[in-house]
Tab-separated table of C-alpha atoms in Angstrom:
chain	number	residue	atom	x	y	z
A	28	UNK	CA	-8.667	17.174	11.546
A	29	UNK	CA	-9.061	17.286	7.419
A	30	UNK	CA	-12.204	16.000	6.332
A	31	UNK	CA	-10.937	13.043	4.001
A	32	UNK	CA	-12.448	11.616	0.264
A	33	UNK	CA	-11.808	8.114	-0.621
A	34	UNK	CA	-12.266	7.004	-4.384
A	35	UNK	CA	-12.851	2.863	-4.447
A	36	UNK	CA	-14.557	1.143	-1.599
A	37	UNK	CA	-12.989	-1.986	-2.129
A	38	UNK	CA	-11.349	-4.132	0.697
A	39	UNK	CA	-8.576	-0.931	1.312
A	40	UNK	CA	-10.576	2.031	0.561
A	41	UNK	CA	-13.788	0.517	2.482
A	42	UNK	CA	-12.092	-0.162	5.453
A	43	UNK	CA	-9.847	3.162	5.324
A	44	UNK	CA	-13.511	4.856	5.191
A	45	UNK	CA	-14.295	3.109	8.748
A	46	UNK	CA	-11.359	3.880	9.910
A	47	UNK	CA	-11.372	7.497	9.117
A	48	UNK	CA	-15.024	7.780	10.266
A	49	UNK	CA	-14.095	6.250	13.273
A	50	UNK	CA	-11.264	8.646	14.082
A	51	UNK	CA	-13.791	11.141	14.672
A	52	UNK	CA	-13.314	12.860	11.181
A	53	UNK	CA	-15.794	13.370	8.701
A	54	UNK	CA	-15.844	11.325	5.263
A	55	UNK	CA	-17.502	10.458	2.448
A	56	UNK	CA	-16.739	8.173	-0.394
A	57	UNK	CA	-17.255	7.473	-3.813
A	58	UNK	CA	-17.342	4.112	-5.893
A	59	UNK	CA	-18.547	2.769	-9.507
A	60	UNK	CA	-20.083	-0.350	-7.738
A	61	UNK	CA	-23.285	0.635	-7.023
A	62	UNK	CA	-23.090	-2.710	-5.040
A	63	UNK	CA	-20.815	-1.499	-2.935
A	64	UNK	CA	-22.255	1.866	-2.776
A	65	UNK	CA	-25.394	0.337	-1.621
A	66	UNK	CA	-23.954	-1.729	1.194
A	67	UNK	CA	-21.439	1.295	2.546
A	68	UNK	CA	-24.731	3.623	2.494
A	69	UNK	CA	-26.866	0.702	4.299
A	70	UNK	CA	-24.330	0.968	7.240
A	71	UNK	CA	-24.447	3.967	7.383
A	72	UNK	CA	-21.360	5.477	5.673
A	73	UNK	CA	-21.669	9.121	3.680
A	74	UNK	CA	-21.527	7.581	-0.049
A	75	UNK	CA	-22.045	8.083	-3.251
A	76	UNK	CA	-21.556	6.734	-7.119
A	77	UNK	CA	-21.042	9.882	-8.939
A	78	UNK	CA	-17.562	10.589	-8.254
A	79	UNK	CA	-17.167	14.296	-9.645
A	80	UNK	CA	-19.981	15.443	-6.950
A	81	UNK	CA	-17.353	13.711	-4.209
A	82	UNK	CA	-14.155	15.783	-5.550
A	83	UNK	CA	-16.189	18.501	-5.869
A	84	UNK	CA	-17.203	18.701	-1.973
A	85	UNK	CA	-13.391	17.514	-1.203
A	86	UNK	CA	-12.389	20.880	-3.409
A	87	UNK	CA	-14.906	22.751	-1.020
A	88	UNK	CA	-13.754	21.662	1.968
A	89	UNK	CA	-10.019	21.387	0.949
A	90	UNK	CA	-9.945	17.286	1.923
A	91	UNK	CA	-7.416	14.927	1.602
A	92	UNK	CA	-8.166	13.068	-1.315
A	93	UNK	CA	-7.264	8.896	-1.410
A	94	UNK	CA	-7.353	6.981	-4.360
A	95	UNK	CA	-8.148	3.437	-3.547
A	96	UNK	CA	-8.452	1.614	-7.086
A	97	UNK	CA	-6.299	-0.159	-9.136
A	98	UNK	CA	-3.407	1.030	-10.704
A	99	UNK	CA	-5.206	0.478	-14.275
A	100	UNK	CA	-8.151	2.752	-12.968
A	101	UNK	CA	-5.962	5.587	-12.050
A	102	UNK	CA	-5.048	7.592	-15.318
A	103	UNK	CA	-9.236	8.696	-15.983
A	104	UNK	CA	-9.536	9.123	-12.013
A	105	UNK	CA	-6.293	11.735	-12.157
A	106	UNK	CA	-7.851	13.669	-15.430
A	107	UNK	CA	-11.619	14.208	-13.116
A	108	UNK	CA	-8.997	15.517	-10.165
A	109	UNK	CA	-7.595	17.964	-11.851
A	110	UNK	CA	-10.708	18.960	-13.102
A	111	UNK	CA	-12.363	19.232	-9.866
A	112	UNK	CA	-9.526	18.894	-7.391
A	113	UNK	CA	-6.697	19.789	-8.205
A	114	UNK	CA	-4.952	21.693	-5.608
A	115	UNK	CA	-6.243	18.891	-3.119
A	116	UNK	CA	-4.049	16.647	-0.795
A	117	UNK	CA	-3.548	14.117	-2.786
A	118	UNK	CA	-2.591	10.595	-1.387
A	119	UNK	CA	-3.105	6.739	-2.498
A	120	UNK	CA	-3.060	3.178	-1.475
A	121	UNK	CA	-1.659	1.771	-5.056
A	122	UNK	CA	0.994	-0.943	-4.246
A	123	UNK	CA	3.126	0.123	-6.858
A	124	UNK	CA	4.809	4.053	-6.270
A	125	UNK	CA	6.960	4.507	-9.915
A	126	UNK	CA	3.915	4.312	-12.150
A	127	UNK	CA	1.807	6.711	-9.578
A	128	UNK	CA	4.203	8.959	-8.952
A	129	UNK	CA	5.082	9.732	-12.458
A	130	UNK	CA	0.971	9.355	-13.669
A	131	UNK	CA	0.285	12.227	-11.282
A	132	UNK	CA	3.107	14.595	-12.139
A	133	UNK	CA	1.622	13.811	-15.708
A	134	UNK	CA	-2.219	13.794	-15.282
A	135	UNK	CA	-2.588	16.034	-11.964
A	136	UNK	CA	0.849	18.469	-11.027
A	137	UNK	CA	-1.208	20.882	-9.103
A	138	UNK	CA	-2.381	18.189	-6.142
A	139	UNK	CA	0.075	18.131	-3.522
A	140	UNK	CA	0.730	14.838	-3.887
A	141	UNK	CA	2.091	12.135	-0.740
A	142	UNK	CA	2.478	8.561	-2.453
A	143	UNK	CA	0.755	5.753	-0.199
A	144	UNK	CA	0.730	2.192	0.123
A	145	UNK	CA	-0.351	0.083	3.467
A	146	UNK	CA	1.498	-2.788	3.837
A	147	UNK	CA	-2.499	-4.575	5.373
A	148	UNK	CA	-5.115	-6.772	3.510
A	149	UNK	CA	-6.585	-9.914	3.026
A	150	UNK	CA	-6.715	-12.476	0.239
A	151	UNK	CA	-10.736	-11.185	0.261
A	152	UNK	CA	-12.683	-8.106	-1.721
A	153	UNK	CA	-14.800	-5.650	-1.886
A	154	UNK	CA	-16.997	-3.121	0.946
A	155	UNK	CA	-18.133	-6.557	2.631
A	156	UNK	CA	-14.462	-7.771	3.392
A	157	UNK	CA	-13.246	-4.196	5.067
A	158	UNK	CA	-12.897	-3.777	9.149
A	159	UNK	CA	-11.886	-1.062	10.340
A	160	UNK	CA	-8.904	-2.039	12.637
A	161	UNK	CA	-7.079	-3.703	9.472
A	162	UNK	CA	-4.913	-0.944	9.675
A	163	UNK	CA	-4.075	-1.300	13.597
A	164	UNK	CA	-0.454	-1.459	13.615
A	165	UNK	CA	0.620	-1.972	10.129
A	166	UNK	CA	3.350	-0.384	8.363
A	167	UNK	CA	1.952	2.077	5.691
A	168	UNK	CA	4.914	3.639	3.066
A	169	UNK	CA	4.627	7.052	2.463
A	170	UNK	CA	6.273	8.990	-0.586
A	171	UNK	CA	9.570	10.913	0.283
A	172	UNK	CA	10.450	12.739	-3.348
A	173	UNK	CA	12.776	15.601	-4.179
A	174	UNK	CA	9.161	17.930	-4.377
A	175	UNK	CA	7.035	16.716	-2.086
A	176	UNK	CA	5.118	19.129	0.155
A	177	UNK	CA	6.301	17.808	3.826
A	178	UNK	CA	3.711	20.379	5.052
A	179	UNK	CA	1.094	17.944	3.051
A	180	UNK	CA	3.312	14.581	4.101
A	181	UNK	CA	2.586	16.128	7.706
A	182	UNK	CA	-0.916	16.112	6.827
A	183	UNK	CA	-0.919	12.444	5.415
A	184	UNK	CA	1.365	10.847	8.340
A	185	UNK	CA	-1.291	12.051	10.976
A	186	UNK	CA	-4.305	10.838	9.157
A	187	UNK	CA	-2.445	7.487	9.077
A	188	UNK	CA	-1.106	7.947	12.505
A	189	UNK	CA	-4.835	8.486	13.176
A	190	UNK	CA	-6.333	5.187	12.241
A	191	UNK	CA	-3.318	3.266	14.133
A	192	UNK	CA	-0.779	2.669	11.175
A	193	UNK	CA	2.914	3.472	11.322
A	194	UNK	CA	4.201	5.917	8.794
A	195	UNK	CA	7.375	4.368	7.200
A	196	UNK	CA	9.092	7.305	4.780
A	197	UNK	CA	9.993	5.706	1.826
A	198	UNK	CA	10.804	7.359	-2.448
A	199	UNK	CA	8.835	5.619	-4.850
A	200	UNK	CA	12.040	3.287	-6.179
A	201	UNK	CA	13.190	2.117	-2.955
A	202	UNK	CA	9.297	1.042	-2.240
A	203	UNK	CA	8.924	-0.592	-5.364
A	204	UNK	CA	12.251	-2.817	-4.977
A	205	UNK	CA	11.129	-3.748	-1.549
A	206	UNK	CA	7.392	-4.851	-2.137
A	207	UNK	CA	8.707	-7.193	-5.030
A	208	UNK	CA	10.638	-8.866	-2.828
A	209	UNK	CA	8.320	-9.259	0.213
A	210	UNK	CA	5.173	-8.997	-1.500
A	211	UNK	CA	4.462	-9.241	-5.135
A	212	UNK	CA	7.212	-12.037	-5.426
A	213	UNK	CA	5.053	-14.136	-2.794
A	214	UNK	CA	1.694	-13.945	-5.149
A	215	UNK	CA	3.348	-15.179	-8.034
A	216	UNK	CA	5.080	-18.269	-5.494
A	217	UNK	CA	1.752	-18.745	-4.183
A	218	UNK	CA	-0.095	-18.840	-7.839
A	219	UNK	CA	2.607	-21.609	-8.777
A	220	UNK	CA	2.671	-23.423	-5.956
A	221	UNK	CA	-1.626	-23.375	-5.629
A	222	UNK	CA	-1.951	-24.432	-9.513
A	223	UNK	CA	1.054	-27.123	-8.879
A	224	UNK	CA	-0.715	-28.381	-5.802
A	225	UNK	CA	-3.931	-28.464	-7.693
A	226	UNK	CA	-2.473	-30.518	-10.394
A	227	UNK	CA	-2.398	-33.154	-8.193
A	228	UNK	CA	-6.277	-34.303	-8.383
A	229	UNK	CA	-8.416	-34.721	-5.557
A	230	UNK	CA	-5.709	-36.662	-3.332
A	231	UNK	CA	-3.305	-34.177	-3.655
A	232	UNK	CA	-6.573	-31.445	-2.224
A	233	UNK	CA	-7.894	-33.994	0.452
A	234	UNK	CA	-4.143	-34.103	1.953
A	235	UNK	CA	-3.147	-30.375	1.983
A	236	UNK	CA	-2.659	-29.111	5.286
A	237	UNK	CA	-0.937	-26.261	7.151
A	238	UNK	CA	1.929	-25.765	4.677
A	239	UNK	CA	0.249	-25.659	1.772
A	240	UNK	CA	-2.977	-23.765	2.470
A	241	UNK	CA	-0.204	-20.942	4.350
A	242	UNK	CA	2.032	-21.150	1.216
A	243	UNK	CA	-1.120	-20.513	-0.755
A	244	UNK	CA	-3.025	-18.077	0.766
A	245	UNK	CA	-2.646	-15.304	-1.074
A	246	UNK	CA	-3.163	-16.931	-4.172
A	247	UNK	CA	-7.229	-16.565	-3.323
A	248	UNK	CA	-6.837	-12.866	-3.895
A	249	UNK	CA	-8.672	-11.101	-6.878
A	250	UNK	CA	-6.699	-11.887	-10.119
A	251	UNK	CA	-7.387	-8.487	-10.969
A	252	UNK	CA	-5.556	-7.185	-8.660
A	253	UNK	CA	-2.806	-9.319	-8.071
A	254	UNK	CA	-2.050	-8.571	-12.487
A	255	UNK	CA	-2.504	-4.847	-11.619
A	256	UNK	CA	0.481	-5.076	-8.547
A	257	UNK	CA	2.716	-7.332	-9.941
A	258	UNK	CA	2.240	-6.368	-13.976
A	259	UNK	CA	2.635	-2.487	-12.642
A	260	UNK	CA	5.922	-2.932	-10.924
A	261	UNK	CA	7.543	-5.277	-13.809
A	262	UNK	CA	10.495	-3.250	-13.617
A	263	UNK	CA	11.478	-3.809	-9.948
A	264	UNK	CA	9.955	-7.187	-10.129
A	265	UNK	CA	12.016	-8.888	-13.109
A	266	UNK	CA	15.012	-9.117	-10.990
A	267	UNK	CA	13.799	-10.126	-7.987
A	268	UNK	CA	11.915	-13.493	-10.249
A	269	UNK	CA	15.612	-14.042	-11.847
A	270	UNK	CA	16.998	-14.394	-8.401
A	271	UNK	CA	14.136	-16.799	-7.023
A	272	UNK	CA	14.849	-18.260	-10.261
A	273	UNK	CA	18.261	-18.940	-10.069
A	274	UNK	CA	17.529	-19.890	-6.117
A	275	UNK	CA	15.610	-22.681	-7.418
A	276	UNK	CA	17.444	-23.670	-10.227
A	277	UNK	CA	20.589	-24.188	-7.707
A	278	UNK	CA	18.002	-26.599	-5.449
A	279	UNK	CA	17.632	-28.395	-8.717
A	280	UNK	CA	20.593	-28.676	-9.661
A	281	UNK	CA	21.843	-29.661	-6.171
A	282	UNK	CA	18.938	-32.330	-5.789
A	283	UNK	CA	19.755	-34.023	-8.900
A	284	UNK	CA	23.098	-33.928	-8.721
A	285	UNK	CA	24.151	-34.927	-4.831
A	286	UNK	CA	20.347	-35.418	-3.516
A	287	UNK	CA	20.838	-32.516	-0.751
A	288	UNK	CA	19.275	-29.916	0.065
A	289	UNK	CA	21.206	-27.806	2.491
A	290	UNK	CA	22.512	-24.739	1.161
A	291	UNK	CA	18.568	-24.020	0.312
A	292	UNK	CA	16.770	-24.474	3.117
A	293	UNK	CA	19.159	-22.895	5.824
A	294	UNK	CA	18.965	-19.884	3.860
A	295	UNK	CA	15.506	-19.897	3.885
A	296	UNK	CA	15.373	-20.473	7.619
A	297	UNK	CA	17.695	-18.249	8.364
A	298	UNK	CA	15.722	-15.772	6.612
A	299	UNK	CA	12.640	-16.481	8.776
A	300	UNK	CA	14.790	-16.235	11.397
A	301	UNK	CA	16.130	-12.526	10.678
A	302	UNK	CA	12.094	-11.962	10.024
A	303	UNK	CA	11.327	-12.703	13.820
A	304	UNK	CA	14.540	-10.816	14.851
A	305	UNK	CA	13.563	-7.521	13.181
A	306	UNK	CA	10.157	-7.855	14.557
A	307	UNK	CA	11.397	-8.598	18.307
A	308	UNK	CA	14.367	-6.050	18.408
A	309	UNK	CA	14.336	-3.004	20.542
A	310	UNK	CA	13.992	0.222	18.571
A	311	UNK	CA	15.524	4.172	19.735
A	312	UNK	CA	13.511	7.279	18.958
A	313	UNK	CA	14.337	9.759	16.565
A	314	UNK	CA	13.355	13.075	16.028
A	315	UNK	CA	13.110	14.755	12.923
A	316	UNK	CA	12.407	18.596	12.259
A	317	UNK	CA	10.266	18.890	9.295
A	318	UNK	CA	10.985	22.310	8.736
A	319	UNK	CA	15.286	21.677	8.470
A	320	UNK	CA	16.324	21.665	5.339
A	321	UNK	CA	17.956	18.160	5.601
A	322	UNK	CA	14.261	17.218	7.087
A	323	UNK	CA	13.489	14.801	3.354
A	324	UNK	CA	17.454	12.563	3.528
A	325	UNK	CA	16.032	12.727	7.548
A	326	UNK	CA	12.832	10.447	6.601
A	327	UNK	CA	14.540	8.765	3.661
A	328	UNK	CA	16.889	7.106	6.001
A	329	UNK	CA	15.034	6.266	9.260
A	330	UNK	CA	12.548	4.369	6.493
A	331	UNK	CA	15.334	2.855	4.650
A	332	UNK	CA	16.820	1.539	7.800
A	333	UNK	CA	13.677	-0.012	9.088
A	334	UNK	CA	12.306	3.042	11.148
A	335	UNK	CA	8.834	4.521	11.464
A	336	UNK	CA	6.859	7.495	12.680
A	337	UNK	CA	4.602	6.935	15.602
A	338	UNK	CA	3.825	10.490	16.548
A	339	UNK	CA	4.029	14.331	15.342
A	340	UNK	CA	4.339	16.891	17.656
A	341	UNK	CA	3.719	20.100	15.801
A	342	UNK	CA	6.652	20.250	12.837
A	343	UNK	CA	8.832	17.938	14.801
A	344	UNK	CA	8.274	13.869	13.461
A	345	UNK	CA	8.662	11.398	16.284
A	346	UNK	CA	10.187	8.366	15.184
A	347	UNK	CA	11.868	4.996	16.241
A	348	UNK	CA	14.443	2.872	14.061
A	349	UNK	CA	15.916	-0.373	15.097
């Protein structure tokens, strides 16, 4: 049971700080919202503004250290870690895995370092918007790199294991691909849509219902931090906008020029369709050893193909793919 850190109290790193409290470890936290700070302390989390004192005790204690801010926040964050903590556990909840991976290999080597993003939230913000069970169940991507520490990706999976997420081994590249499609691709289609929508006056607002307000939901999240996800993976996500792009451009033209729309929308339900399948279909357990020397293409593919790790039985990962 590593005593964890978490940097950023924000929606994430708030409610990973329940969580992790609730697991029966101990943590502490550290924000530069003294609002925040105030509120987590005030419910009686272990808290603090001055973020070098917090990496200090986590370089004490040898803690798991979790960066929950922004990807623009994380370069001056990575120079006070290797300052203070540098041959921590290093792990994160950035949605983007390129840019992190390759900032930490520049700004802190020494950290053993397990990428991390959970695939949870909310369209809200903030220490006042986290619970911990947000995590209950969800997928949550961990890095699988030519030189990462599997003794530390151990040590990452069964805090996550801990608060009730499902370890899904992932590299940085394939994670970034797939979150532009299924997640940062969405917040732009929801900005568009919402601004579209809103275009249309106060009638168009006093007759949205069910469609629209699900279509736009997301579109309620922080600017902030919707430019720091989809701005940081621009080079996964350019692609993925030329294809929606040309998806829509082939309803267009197929609307003006013989008035149907077929070919669109039975793709689209078909793809909600293989959505419901992948969530319903029965899944085989794997084991992997972590101390094989195949053990990193082991995790690579049960995550590619869908799989996850639900348990860990001393070096042994227990996992089930579809």
């Amino acid at each position: 049971m590593r005593d964890v850190c978490v940097i950023g109290l924000g929606l994430i790193g708030g409610s990973l700080l329940r969580a992790v409290t609730a697991s029966g470890r101990t943590a502490w936290g550290a924000t530069v919202s003294e609002v925040d700070a105030d509120a987590a302390s005030r419910s009686g989390y272990d808290v603090t503004t001055d973020v070098e004192a917090a990496l200090l005790r986590a370089a004490s204690a040898d803690a798991i250290v979790v960066l929950a801010v922004p990807l623009p926040a994380v370069e001056n964050l990575l120079r006070l870690i290797a300052q203070h903590a540098s041959h921590c556990i290093l792990t994160d909840v950035v949605s983007v895995k390129g840019p992190m991976l390759e900032a930490v290999r520049r700004r802190a080597p020494y950290t053993r370092y397990v990428g991390g993003h959970p695939m949870a939230g909310t369209a809200h913000s903030g220490w006042l918007a986290g619970d911990a069970r947000l995590f209950n169940g969800a997928a949550w991507v961990l890095g699988v790199e030519e030189d990462t520490d599997l003794t530390a990706w151990a040590e990452v999976a069964r805090l996550v294991l801990d608060i009730g997420a499902l370890a899904v081994p992932l590299p940085a590249d394939s994670h970034d691909e797939t979150v532009a499609r299924i997640s940062h691709l969405p917040h732009l289609l929801a900005a568009i849509l919402a601004s579209v929508g809103a275009q249309g006056g106060p009638l168009a607002m006093s007759l949205a219902a069910g469609s629209f307000r699900d279509g736009t939901r997301v579109a309620s999240t922080s600017p902030d931090l919707v430019r720091a996800m989809t701005e940081g993976n621009r080079e996964a996500l350019l692609p993925i906008v030329d294809d929606a792009l040309g998806r829509l451009g082939a309803a267009r033209g197929s609307l003006a020029s013989t008035g149907g729309l077929a070919a669109t929308i039975n793709a689209g339900h078909d793809g909600a369709l293989a959505l419901e399948a992948a969530r319903d279909a029965a899944r085989s357990g794997v084991r992997i050893d972590l101390t094989a020397a195949d053990a990193r293409d082991g995790l690579v593919a049960l995550g590619e193909r869908g799989g996850r790790i639900t348990g860990l039985d001393g070096d042994v990962a227990l996992g089930e793919v579809s």
